[in-house]
mmCIF file of C-alpha atoms in Angstrom:
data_model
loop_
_atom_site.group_PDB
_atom_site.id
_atom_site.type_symbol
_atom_site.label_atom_id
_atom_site.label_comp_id
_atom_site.label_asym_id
_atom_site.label_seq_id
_atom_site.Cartn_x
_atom_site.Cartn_y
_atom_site.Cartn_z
ATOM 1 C CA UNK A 18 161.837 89.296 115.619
ATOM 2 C CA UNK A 19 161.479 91.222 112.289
ATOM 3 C CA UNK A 20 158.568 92.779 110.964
ATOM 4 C CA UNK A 21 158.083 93.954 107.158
ATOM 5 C CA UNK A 22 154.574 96.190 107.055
ATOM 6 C CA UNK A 23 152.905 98.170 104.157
ATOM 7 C CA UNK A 24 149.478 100.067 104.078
ATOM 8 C CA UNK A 25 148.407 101.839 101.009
ATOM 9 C CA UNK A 26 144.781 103.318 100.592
ATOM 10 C CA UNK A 27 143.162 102.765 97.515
ATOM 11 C CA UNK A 28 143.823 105.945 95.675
ATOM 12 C CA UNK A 29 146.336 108.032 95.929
ATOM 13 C CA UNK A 30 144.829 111.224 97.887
ATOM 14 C CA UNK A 31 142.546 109.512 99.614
ATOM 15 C CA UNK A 32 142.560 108.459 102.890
ATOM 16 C CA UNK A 33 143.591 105.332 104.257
ATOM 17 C CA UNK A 34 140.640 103.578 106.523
ATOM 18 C CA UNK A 35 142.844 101.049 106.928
ATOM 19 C CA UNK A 36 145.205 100.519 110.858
ATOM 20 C CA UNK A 37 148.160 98.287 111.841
ATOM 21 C CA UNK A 38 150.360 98.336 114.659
ATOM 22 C CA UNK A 39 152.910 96.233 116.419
ATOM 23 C CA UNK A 40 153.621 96.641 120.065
ATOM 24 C CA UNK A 41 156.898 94.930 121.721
ATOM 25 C CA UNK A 42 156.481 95.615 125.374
ATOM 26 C CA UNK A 43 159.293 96.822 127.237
ATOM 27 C CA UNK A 44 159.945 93.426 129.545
ATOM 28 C CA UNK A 45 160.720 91.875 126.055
ATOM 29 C CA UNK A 46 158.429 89.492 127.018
ATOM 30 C CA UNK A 47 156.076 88.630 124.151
ATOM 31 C CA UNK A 48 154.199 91.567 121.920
ATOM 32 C CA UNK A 49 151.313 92.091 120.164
ATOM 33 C CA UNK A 50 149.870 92.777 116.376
ATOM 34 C CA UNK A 51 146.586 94.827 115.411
ATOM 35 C CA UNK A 52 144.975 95.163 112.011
ATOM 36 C CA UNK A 53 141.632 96.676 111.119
ATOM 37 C CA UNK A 54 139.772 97.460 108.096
ATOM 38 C CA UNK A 55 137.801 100.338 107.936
ATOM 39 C CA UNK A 56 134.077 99.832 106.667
ATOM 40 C CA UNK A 57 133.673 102.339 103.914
ATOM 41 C CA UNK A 58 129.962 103.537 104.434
ATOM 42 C CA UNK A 59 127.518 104.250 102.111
ATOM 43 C CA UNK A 60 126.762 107.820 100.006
ATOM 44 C CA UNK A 61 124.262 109.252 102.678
ATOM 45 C CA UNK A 62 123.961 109.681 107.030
ATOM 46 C CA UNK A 63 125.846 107.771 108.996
ATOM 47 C CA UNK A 64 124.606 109.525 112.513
ATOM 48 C CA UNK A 65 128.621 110.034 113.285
ATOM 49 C CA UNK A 66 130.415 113.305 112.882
ATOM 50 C CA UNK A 67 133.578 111.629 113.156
ATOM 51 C CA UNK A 68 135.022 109.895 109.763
ATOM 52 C CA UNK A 69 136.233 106.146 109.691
ATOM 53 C CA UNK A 70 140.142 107.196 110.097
ATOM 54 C CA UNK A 71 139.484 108.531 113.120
ATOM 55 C CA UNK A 72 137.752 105.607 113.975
ATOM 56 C CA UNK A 73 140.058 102.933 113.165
ATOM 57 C CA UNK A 74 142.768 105.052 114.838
ATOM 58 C CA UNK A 75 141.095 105.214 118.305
ATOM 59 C CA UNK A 76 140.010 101.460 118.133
ATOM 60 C CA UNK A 77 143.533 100.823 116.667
ATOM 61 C CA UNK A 78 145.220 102.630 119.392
ATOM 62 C CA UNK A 79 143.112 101.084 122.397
ATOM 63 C CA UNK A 80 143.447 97.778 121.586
ATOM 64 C CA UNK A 81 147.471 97.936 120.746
ATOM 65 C CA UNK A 82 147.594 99.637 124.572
ATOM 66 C CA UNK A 83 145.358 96.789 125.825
ATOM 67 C CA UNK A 84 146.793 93.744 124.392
ATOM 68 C CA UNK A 85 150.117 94.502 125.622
ATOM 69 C CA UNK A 86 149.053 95.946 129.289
ATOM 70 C CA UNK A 87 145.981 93.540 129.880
ATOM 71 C CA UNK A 88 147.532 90.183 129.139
ATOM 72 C CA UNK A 89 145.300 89.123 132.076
ATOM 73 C CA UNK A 90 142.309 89.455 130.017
ATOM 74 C CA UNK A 91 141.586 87.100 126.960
ATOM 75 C CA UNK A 92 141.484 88.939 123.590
ATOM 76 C CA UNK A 93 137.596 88.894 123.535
ATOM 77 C CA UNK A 94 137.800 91.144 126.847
ATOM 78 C CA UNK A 95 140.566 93.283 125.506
ATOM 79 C CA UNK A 96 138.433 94.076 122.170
ATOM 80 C CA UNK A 97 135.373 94.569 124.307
ATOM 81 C CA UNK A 98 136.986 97.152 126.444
ATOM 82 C CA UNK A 99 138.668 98.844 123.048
ATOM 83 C CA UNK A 100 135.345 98.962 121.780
ATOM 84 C CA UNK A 101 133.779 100.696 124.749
ATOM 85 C CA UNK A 102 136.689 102.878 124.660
ATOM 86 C CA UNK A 103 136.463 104.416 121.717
ATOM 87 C CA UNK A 104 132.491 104.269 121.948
ATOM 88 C CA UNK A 105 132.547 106.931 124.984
ATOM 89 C CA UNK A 106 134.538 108.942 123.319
ATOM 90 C CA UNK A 107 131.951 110.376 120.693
ATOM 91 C CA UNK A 108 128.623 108.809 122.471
ATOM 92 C CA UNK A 109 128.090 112.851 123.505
ATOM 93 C CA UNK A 110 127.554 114.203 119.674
ATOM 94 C CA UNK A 111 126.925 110.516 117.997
ATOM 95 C CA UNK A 112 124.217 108.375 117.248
ATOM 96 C CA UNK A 113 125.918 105.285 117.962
ATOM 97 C CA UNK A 114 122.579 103.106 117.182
ATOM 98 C CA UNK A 115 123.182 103.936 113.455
ATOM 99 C CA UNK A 116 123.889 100.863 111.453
ATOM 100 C CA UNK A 117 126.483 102.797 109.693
ATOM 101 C CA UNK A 118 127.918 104.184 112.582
ATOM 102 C CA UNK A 119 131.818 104.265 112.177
ATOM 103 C CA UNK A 120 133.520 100.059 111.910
ATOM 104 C CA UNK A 121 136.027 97.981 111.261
ATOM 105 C CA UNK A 122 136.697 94.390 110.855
ATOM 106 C CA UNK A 123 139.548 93.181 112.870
ATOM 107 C CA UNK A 124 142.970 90.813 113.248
ATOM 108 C CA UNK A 125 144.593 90.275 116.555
ATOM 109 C CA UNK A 126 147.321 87.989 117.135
ATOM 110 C CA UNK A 127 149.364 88.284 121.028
ATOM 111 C CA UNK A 128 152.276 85.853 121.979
ATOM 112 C CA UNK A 129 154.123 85.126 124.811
ATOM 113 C CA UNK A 130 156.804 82.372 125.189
ATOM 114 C CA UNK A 131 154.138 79.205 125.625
ATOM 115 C CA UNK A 132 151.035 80.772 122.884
ATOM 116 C CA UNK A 133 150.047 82.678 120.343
ATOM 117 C CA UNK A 134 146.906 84.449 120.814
ATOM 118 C CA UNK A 135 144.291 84.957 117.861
ATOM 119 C CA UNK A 136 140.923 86.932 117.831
ATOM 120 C CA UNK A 137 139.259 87.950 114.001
ATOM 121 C CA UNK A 138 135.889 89.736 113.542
ATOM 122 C CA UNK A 139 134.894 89.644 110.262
ATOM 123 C CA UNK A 140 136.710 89.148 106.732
ATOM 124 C CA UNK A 141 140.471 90.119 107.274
ATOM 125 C CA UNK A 142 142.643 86.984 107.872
ATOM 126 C CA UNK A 143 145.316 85.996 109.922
ATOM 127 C CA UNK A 144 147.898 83.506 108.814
ATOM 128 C CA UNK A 145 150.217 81.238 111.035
ATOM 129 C CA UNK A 146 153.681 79.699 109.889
ATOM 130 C CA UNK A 147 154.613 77.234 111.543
ATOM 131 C CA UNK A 148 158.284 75.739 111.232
ATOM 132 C CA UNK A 149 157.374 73.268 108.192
ATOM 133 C CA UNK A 150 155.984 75.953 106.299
ATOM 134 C CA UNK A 151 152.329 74.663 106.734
ATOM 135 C CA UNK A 152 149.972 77.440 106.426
ATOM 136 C CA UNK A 153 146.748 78.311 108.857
ATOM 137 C CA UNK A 154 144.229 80.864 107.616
ATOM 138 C CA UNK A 155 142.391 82.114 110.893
ATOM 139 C CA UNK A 156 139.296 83.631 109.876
ATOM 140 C CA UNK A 157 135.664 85.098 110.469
ATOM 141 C CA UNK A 158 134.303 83.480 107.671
ATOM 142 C CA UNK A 159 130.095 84.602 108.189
ATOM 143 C CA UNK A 160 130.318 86.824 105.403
ATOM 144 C CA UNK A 161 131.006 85.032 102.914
ATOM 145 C CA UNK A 162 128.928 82.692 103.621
ATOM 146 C CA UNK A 163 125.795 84.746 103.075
ATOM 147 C CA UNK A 164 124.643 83.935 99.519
ATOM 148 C CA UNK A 165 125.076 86.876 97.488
ATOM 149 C CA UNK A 166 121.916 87.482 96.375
ATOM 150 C CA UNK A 167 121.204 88.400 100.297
ATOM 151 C CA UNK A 168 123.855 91.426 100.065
ATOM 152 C CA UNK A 169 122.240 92.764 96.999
ATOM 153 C CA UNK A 170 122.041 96.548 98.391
ATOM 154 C CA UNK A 171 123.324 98.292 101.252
ATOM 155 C CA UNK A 172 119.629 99.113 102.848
ATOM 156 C CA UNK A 173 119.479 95.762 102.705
ATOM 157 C CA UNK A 174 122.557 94.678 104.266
ATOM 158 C CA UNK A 175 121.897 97.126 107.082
ATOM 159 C CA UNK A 176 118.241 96.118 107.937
ATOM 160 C CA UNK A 177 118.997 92.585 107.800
ATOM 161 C CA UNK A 178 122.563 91.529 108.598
ATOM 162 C CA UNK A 179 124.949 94.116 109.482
ATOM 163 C CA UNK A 180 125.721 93.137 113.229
ATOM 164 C CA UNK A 181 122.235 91.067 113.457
ATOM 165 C CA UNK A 182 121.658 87.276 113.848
ATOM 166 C CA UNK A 183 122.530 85.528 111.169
ATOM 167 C CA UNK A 184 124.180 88.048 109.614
ATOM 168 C CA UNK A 185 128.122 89.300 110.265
ATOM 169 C CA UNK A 186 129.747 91.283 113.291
ATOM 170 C CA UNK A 187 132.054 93.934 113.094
ATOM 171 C CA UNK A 188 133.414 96.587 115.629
ATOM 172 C CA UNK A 189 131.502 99.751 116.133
ATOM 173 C CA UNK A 190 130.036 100.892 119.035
ATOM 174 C CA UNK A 191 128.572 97.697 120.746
ATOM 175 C CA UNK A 192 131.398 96.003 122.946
ATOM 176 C CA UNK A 193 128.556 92.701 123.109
ATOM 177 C CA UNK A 194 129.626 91.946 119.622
ATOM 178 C CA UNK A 195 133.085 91.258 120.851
ATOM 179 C CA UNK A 196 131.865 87.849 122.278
ATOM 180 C CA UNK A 197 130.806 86.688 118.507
ATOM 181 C CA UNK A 198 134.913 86.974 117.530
ATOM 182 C CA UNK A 199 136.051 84.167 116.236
ATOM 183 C CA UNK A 200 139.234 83.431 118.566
ATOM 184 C CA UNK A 201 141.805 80.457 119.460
ATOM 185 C CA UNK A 202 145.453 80.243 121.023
ATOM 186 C CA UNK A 203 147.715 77.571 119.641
ATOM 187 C CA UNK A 204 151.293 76.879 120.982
ATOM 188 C CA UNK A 205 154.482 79.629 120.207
ATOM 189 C CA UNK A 206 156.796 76.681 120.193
ATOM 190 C CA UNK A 207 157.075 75.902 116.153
ATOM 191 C CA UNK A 208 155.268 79.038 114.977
ATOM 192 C CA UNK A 209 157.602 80.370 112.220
ATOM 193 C CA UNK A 210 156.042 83.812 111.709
ATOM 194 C CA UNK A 211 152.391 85.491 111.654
ATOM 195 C CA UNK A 212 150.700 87.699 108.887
ATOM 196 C CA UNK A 213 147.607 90.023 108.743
ATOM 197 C CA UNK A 214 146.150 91.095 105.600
ATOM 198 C CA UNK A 215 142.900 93.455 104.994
ATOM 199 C CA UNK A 216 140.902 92.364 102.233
ATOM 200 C CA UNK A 217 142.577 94.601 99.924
ATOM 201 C CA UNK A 218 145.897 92.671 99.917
ATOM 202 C CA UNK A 219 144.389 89.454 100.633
ATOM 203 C CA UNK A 220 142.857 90.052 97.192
ATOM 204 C CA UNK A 221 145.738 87.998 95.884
ATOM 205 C CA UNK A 222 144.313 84.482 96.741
ATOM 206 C CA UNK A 223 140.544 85.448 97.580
ATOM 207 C CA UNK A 224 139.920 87.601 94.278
ATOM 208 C CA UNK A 225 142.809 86.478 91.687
ATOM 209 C CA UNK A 226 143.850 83.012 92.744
ATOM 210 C CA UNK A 227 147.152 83.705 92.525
ATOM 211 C CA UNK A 228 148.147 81.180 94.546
ATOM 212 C CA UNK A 229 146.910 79.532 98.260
ATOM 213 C CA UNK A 230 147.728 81.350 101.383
ATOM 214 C CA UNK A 231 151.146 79.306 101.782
ATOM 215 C CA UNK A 232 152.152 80.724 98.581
ATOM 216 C CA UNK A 233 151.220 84.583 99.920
ATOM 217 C CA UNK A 234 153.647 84.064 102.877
ATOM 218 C CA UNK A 235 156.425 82.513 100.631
ATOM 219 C CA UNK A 236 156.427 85.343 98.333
ATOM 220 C CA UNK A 237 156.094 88.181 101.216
ATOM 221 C CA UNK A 238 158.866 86.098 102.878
ATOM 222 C CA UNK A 239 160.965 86.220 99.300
ATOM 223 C CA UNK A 240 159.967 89.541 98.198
ATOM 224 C CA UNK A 241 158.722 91.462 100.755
ATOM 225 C CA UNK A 242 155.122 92.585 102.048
ATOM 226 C CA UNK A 243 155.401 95.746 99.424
ATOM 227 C CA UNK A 244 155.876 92.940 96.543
ATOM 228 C CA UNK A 245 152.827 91.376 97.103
ATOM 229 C CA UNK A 246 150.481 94.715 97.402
ATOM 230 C CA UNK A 247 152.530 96.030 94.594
ATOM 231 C CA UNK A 248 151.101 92.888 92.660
ATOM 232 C CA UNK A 249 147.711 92.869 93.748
ATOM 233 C CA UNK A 250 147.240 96.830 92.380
ATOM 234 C CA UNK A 251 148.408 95.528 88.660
ATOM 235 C CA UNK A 252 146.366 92.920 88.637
ATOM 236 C CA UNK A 253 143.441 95.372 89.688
ATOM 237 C CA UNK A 254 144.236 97.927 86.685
ATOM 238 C CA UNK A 255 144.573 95.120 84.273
ATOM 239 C CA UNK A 256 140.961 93.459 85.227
ATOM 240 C CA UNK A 257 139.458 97.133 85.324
ATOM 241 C CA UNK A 258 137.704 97.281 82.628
ATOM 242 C CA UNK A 259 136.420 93.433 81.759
ATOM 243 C CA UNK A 260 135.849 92.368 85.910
ATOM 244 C CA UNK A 261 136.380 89.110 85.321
ATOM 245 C CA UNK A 262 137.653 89.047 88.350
ATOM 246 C CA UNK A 263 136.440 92.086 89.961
ATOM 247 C CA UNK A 264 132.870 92.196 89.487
ATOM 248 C CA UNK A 265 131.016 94.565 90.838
ATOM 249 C CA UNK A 266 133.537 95.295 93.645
ATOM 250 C CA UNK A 267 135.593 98.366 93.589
ATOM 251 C CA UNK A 268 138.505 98.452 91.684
ATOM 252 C CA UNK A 269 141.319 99.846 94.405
ATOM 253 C CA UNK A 270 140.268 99.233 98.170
ATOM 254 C CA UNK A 271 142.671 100.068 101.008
ATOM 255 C CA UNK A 272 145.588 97.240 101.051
ATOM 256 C CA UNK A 273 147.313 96.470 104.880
ATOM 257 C CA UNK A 274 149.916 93.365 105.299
ATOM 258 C CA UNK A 275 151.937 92.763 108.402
ATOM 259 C CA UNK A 276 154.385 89.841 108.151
ATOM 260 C CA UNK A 277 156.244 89.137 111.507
ATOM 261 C CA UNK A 278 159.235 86.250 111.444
ATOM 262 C CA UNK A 279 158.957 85.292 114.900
#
């Protein structure tokens, strides 16, 4: 197996809310890949002493530990014992209830000889190869299908669909929300290789259209994970100023990719 990561944070300086890991377990038998995304809160209280680093760490951490030591537990299970992990371990000075209490979106792909494993909550994607070259994007997709006027401010957002009914889930304190993942296992025999991307590198295709998801593995494959990042950060400095692309979104965000030739 060979593996080609990259992580950047958005500006240099500033930290990187972003996690990845890959976790080969000793029997050779299999392994496991994590990716989160970090939910950058808000100007203001977010009832949590602890920043969203330190989050994404612990959450990072516990689920690469139980994905590779729990295969007897599906990947719902494994997130929802990650989650409740990480929850005790500031419940004693946190307000965990707060809608902007510390979260992450999340990618988790596990394989064995027979499947491949996949769990996503919320808007990072996870991409399967298989032999042919065809292309599967593996996705929570109930963000973006809020209509936009909906998400117009952040009190908003919290009040009315930030881990609520109708809304989107992501990972923060409540290991309930774990059941709404969006999760599947297909086969390992013909699956070429498997890639991760935060929305900061998946930029390339969701915010630039520079090509479809078959062409983001071809040219990570070709050029290397860095190549692609490296591309998505010129094409946010040259859209800076007009947004034709960008909008209202920030200009840099946090950029993750994990490509694994399997």
């Amino acid at each position: 197996m060979r593996t080609d990561l990259v992580s950047e944070p958005s500006e240099l300086g500033l930290p990187n809310e972003d996690f990845v890991s890959v976790g080969l377990p000793a029997s050779g038998l299999g392994g496991a890949l994590v990716v989160l995304d970090g939910v950058t809160p808000p100007r203001g209280e977010t009832g949590c002493a602890h920043s969203v680093p330190w989050f994404t760490a612990r959450l990072g951490g516990a689920l690469t530990e139980l994905s590779l030591s729990r295969r007897d537990l599906p990947l719902a299970e494994v997130l929802a014992e990650a989650i409740g992990r990480t929850a005790a371990a500031h419940a004693y000075d946190c307000d965990l209830s707060h809608p902007r209490t510390p979260q992450a979106t999340v990618v988790v792909a596990r394989w064995d000889a027979e499947t491949v494993e996949h769990l996503a909550l919320a808007d990072s994607v996870l991409l399967i190869e298989r032999d042919g070259g065809e292309v599967t994007a593996h996705t929570d997709d109930r963000l973006a299908r809020i209509p936009r006027e909906r998400l117009r401010s952040a009190a908003v957002v919290d009040a009315t669909l930030r881990n609520k009914e109708g809304g989107f889930w992501t990972a923060a304190a409540d290991p309930g929300v774990a059941a709404r993942a969006v999760t599947g296992t297909v086969p390992r025999d013909g699956v070429r290789s498997l890639t991760a991307l935060t929305d900061g590198a998946a930029r390339w295709v969701e915010v630039f259209g520079r090509g479809g998801w078959g062409d983001a593995v071809s040219l990570v494959r070709e050029r290397g994970a860095a190549a692609l990042v490296a591309e998505v950060r010129a094409l946010e400095r040259a859209d800076a100023e007009t947004r034709a692309y960008l909008g209202p979104s920030k200009t840099h965000d946090d950029a993750t990719l994990a490509h694994l030739h399997l």
